[in-house]
């Protein structure tokens, strides 16, 4: 959630949950707060830059004792939205998530989504999600540090009359 205190600056709170079987990540929980700046805001595009301080808990699948972590860290993110012809929207989000009490425990994510209106309130989306986790637990066979996903979606928008 965001609370603007000037036309381009805002305070924010965040909660994030992630599960990634291919990285052996059972659950990553992030709770934090920080500030954001709307660097670009036009009718066609918007770019927000955000920084937070947070608590992060990483739990891994079948982890040995001491592998799960409680971390204090940050998220540094850029979120870009571009309105395209025919009411299509392209969104891109990039985040670097370092931990300050374990500098090897960092991750990077990038997500791209193209939303395409189809008929009345129905839209389709295609996208990618790339996740890099620097500290996956040791496993046999060894765990890859990167996970790439290709996504498809469909949405139905309920428009309010209020």
PDB file of C-alpha atoms in Angstrom:
ATOM      1  CA  UNK A   1       0.000   0.000   0.000  1.00  0.00           C
ATOM      2  CA  UNK A   2       1.217   3.514  -0.826  1.00  0.00           C
ATOM      3  CA  UNK A   3       0.622   6.841   0.928  1.00  0.00           C
ATOM      4  CA  UNK A   4       1.719   9.900  -1.074  1.00  0.00           C
ATOM      5  CA  UNK A   5       3.113  12.786   0.960  1.00  0.00           C
ATOM      6  CA  UNK A   6       3.990  14.876  -2.134  1.00  0.00           C
ATOM      7  CA  UNK A   7       2.980  14.593  -5.813  1.00  0.00           C
ATOM      8  CA  UNK A   8       5.862  12.157  -6.523  1.00  0.00           C
ATOM      9  CA  UNK A   9       7.075  10.827  -3.134  1.00  0.00           C
ATOM     10  CA  UNK A  10       5.280   8.248  -1.023  1.00  0.00           C
ATOM     11  CA  UNK A  11       5.644   5.921   1.929  1.00  0.00           C
ATOM     12  CA  UNK A  12       4.865   2.260   1.383  1.00  0.00           C
ATOM     13  CA  UNK A  13       4.295  -0.940   3.273  1.00  0.00           C
ATOM     14  CA  UNK A  14       4.873  -4.321   1.697  1.00  0.00           C
ATOM     15  CA  UNK A  15       4.181  -7.977   2.294  1.00  0.00           C
ATOM     16  CA  UNK A  16       5.409 -10.603  -0.180  1.00  0.00           C
ATOM     17  CA  UNK A  17       5.262 -14.384  -0.270  1.00  0.00           C
ATOM     18  CA  UNK A  18       7.130 -16.620  -2.719  1.00  0.00           C
ATOM     19  CA  UNK A  19       7.330 -20.362  -3.289  1.00  0.00           C
ATOM     20  CA  UNK A  20       9.596 -21.830  -5.957  1.00  0.00           C
ATOM     21  CA  UNK A  21       9.941 -25.594  -6.126  1.00  0.00           C
ATOM     22  CA  UNK A  22      12.796 -25.494  -8.660  1.00  0.00           C
ATOM     23  CA  UNK A  23      14.895 -23.375  -6.246  1.00  0.00           C
ATOM     24  CA  UNK A  24      13.855 -25.601  -3.277  1.00  0.00           C
ATOM     25  CA  UNK A  25      12.247 -22.492  -1.730  1.00  0.00           C
ATOM     26  CA  UNK A  26       9.328 -23.720   0.378  1.00  0.00           C
ATOM     27  CA  UNK A  27       8.303 -20.222   1.490  1.00  0.00           C
ATOM     28  CA  UNK A  28       9.924 -16.814   1.497  1.00  0.00           C
ATOM     29  CA  UNK A  29       8.094 -14.209   3.564  1.00  0.00           C
ATOM     30  CA  UNK A  30       8.934 -10.500   3.386  1.00  0.00           C
ATOM     31  CA  UNK A  31       7.473  -7.785   5.641  1.00  0.00           C
ATOM     32  CA  UNK A  32       8.748  -4.231   5.339  1.00  0.00           C
ATOM     33  CA  UNK A  33       8.288  -0.553   4.682  1.00  0.00           C
ATOM     34  CA  UNK A  34      10.054   2.232   2.888  1.00  0.00           C
ATOM     35  CA  UNK A  35       9.757   5.080   0.426  1.00  0.00           C
ATOM     36  CA  UNK A  36       9.042   5.402  -3.269  1.00  0.00           C
ATOM     37  CA  UNK A  37       9.478   8.017  -5.947  1.00  0.00           C
ATOM     38  CA  UNK A  38       7.444   8.359  -9.126  1.00  0.00           C
ATOM     39  CA  UNK A  39      10.237   9.335 -11.539  1.00  0.00           C
ATOM     40  CA  UNK A  40       8.049   9.434 -14.681  1.00  0.00           C
ATOM     41  CA  UNK A  41       4.307   9.980 -14.819  1.00  0.00           C
ATOM     42  CA  UNK A  42       2.595  10.721 -18.115  1.00  0.00           C
ATOM     43  CA  UNK A  43      -0.733   9.526 -19.546  1.00  0.00           C
ATOM     44  CA  UNK A  44       1.184   6.816 -21.481  1.00  0.00           C
ATOM     45  CA  UNK A  45       3.823   5.654 -19.006  1.00  0.00           C
ATOM     46  CA  UNK A  46       4.855   5.564 -15.357  1.00  0.00           C
ATOM     47  CA  UNK A  47       8.110   4.629 -13.627  1.00  0.00           C
ATOM     48  CA  UNK A  48       8.335   4.131  -9.860  1.00  0.00           C
ATOM     49  CA  UNK A  49      11.537   3.545  -7.896  1.00  0.00           C
ATOM     50  CA  UNK A  50      11.193   2.001  -4.435  1.00  0.00           C
ATOM     51  CA  UNK A  51      13.423   1.147  -1.501  1.00  0.00           C
ATOM     52  CA  UNK A  52      12.451  -0.699   1.675  1.00  0.00           C
ATOM     53  CA  UNK A  53      13.862  -2.075   4.907  1.00  0.00           C
ATOM     54  CA  UNK A  54      12.410  -5.468   5.795  1.00  0.00           C
ATOM     55  CA  UNK A  55      12.369  -8.736   7.697  1.00  0.00           C
ATOM     56  CA  UNK A  56      12.668 -11.796   5.469  1.00  0.00           C
ATOM     57  CA  UNK A  57      12.243 -15.455   6.401  1.00  0.00           C
ATOM     58  CA  UNK A  58      13.410 -18.144   3.988  1.00  0.00           C
ATOM     59  CA  UNK A  59      12.279 -21.738   4.498  1.00  0.00           C
ATOM     60  CA  UNK A  60      13.641 -24.419   2.168  1.00  0.00           C
ATOM     61  CA  UNK A  61      12.229 -27.828   1.206  1.00  0.00           C
ATOM     62  CA  UNK A  62      13.832 -30.683   3.216  1.00  0.00           C
ATOM     63  CA  UNK A  63      16.389 -28.247   4.625  1.00  0.00           C
ATOM     64  CA  UNK A  64      19.161 -29.378   6.909  1.00  0.00           C
ATOM     65  CA  UNK A  65      19.404 -27.657  10.308  1.00  0.00           C
ATOM     66  CA  UNK A  66      20.686 -24.100   9.984  1.00  0.00           C
ATOM     67  CA  UNK A  67      19.764 -23.695   6.287  1.00  0.00           C
ATOM     68  CA  UNK A  68      16.487 -21.811   6.866  1.00  0.00           C
ATOM     69  CA  UNK A  69      17.184 -18.127   7.481  1.00  0.00           C
ATOM     70  CA  UNK A  70      15.852 -15.068   9.284  1.00  0.00           C
ATOM     71  CA  UNK A  71      17.188 -12.043   7.426  1.00  0.00           C
ATOM     72  CA  UNK A  72      17.173  -8.268   7.742  1.00  0.00           C
ATOM     73  CA  UNK A  73      17.443  -6.663   4.329  1.00  0.00           C
ATOM     74  CA  UNK A  74      16.009  -4.356   1.711  1.00  0.00           C
ATOM     75  CA  UNK A  75      14.260  -4.348  -1.616  1.00  0.00           C
ATOM     76  CA  UNK A  76      15.347  -1.932  -4.323  1.00  0.00           C
ATOM     77  CA  UNK A  77      12.813  -2.022  -7.156  1.00  0.00           C
ATOM     78  CA  UNK A  78      11.810  -0.334 -10.389  1.00  0.00           C
ATOM     79  CA  UNK A  79       8.259  -0.694 -11.702  1.00  0.00           C
ATOM     80  CA  UNK A  80       7.449   0.481 -15.225  1.00  0.00           C
ATOM     81  CA  UNK A  81       4.031   0.586 -16.944  1.00  0.00           C
ATOM     82  CA  UNK A  82       3.449   1.533 -20.580  1.00  0.00           C
ATOM     83  CA  UNK A  83       0.040   1.975 -22.206  1.00  0.00           C
ATOM     84  CA  UNK A  84       0.112   0.711 -25.786  1.00  0.00           C
ATOM     85  CA  UNK A  85      -2.347   1.081 -28.680  1.00  0.00           C
ATOM     86  CA  UNK A  86      -5.660  -0.812 -28.477  1.00  0.00           C
ATOM     87  CA  UNK A  87      -5.662  -0.543 -24.657  1.00  0.00           C
ATOM     88  CA  UNK A  88      -2.813  -3.027 -24.251  1.00  0.00           C
ATOM     89  CA  UNK A  89      -0.562  -2.521 -21.204  1.00  0.00           C
ATOM     90  CA  UNK A  90       3.060  -3.610 -20.751  1.00  0.00           C
ATOM     91  CA  UNK A  91       4.348  -3.903 -17.152  1.00  0.00           C
ATOM     92  CA  UNK A  92       7.918  -4.573 -16.085  1.00  0.00           C
ATOM     93  CA  UNK A  93       9.205  -5.013 -12.525  1.00  0.00           C
ATOM     94  CA  UNK A  94      12.818  -5.516 -11.472  1.00  0.00           C
ATOM     95  CA  UNK A  95      13.887  -6.006  -7.846  1.00  0.00           C
ATOM     96  CA  UNK A  96      17.208  -6.549  -6.089  1.00  0.00           C
ATOM     97  CA  UNK A  97      16.722  -8.006  -2.593  1.00  0.00           C
ATOM     98  CA  UNK A  98      19.927  -8.019  -0.493  1.00  0.00           C
ATOM     99  CA  UNK A  99      20.174  -9.237   3.088  1.00  0.00           C
ATOM    100  CA  UNK A 100      22.323  -7.162   5.433  1.00  0.00           C
ATOM    101  CA  UNK A 101      22.998  -9.833   8.064  1.00  0.00           C
ATOM    102  CA  UNK A 102      24.068 -12.435   5.443  1.00  0.00           C
ATOM    103  CA  UNK A 103      25.466 -10.783   2.320  1.00  0.00           C
ATOM    104  CA  UNK A 104      25.387 -14.082   0.383  1.00  0.00           C
ATOM    105  CA  UNK A 105      21.595 -14.275   0.814  1.00  0.00           C
ATOM    106  CA  UNK A 106      20.382 -12.041  -1.985  1.00  0.00           C
ATOM    107  CA  UNK A 107      17.941 -12.497  -4.828  1.00  0.00           C
ATOM    108  CA  UNK A 108      16.958 -10.715  -8.016  1.00  0.00           C
ATOM    109  CA  UNK A 109      13.608 -10.908  -9.781  1.00  0.00           C
ATOM    110  CA  UNK A 110      12.304  -9.582 -13.058  1.00  0.00           C
ATOM    111  CA  UNK A 111       8.733  -9.866 -14.313  1.00  0.00           C
ATOM    112  CA  UNK A 112       7.272  -8.753 -17.633  1.00  0.00           C
ATOM    113  CA  UNK A 113       3.576  -8.836 -18.508  1.00  0.00           C
ATOM    114  CA  UNK A 114       1.629  -7.801 -21.590  1.00  0.00           C
ATOM    115  CA  UNK A 115      -2.131  -7.461 -20.982  1.00  0.00           C
ATOM    116  CA  UNK A 116      -4.260  -7.667 -24.123  1.00  0.00           C
ATOM    117  CA  UNK A 117      -7.975  -6.777 -24.071  1.00  0.00           C
ATOM    118  CA  UNK A 118      -9.989  -9.381 -25.985  1.00  0.00           C
ATOM    119  CA  UNK A 119     -13.756  -8.864 -25.769  1.00  0.00           C
ATOM    120  CA  UNK A 120     -15.739  -6.538 -23.504  1.00  0.00           C
ATOM    121  CA  UNK A 121     -14.439  -7.263 -19.954  1.00  0.00           C
ATOM    122  CA  UNK A 122     -12.197 -10.199 -20.897  1.00  0.00           C
ATOM    123  CA  UNK A 123      -8.422  -9.789 -21.263  1.00  0.00           C
ATOM    124  CA  UNK A 124      -5.493 -12.115 -21.822  1.00  0.00           C
ATOM    125  CA  UNK A 125      -1.943 -11.762 -20.587  1.00  0.00           C
ATOM    126  CA  UNK A 126       1.402 -13.247 -21.443  1.00  0.00           C
ATOM    127  CA  UNK A 127       4.532 -12.789 -19.425  1.00  0.00           C
ATOM    128  CA  UNK A 128       7.814 -13.973 -18.026  1.00  0.00           C
ATOM    129  CA  UNK A 129       9.185 -14.278 -14.519  1.00  0.00           C
ATOM    130  CA  UNK A 130      12.916 -14.679 -13.931  1.00  0.00           C
ATOM    131  CA  UNK A 131      14.119 -15.371 -10.370  1.00  0.00           C
ATOM    132  CA  UNK A 132      17.729 -15.652  -9.228  1.00  0.00           C
ATOM    133  CA  UNK A 133      18.395 -16.917  -5.696  1.00  0.00           C
ATOM    134  CA  UNK A 134      22.067 -16.732  -4.691  1.00  0.00           C
ATOM    135  CA  UNK A 135      21.854 -19.053  -1.686  1.00  0.00           C
ATOM    136  CA  UNK A 136      19.816 -22.188  -2.484  1.00  0.00           C
ATOM    137  CA  UNK A 137      20.478 -25.048  -0.047  1.00  0.00           C
ATOM    138  CA  UNK A 138      22.895 -27.825  -0.968  1.00  0.00           C
ATOM    139  CA  UNK A 139      21.116 -30.725  -2.662  1.00  0.00           C
ATOM    140  CA  UNK A 140      21.794 -33.764  -4.813  1.00  0.00           C
ATOM    141  CA  UNK A 141      21.532 -33.109  -7.698  1.00  0.00           C
ATOM    142  CA  UNK A 142      22.670 -29.547  -7.086  1.00  0.00           C
ATOM    143  CA  UNK A 143      20.025 -26.843  -7.136  1.00  0.00           C
ATOM    144  CA  UNK A 144      20.072 -24.311  -9.946  1.00  0.00           C
ATOM    145  CA  UNK A 145      20.188 -20.696  -8.785  1.00  0.00           C
ATOM    146  CA  UNK A 146      17.941 -19.377 -11.547  1.00  0.00           C
ATOM    147  CA  UNK A 147      14.310 -20.099 -12.384  1.00  0.00           C
ATOM    148  CA  UNK A 148      12.614 -18.836 -15.562  1.00  0.00           C
ATOM    149  CA  UNK A 149       8.860 -19.087 -16.075  1.00  0.00           C
ATOM    150  CA  UNK A 150       6.617 -18.244 -19.001  1.00  0.00           C
ATOM    151  CA  UNK A 151       3.022 -17.366 -18.053  1.00  0.00           C
ATOM    152  CA  UNK A 152      -0.359 -17.101 -19.740  1.00  0.00           C
ATOM    153  CA  UNK A 153      -3.472 -15.721 -18.092  1.00  0.00           C
ATOM    154  CA  UNK A 154      -7.057 -14.662 -18.593  1.00  0.00           C
ATOM    155  CA  UNK A 155      -8.976 -12.074 -16.593  1.00  0.00           C
ATOM    156  CA  UNK A 156     -12.522 -10.868 -16.342  1.00  0.00           C
ATOM    157  CA  UNK A 157     -12.950  -7.299 -15.122  1.00  0.00           C
ATOM    158  CA  UNK A 158     -15.978  -6.422 -13.004  1.00  0.00           C
ATOM    159  CA  UNK A 159     -16.675  -2.721 -13.500  1.00  0.00           C
ATOM    160  CA  UNK A 160     -18.205  -0.844 -10.599  1.00  0.00           C
ATOM    161  CA  UNK A 161     -20.950   1.696 -11.182  1.00  0.00           C
ATOM    162  CA  UNK A 162     -19.774   3.754  -8.196  1.00  0.00           C
TER     163      UNK A 162
END
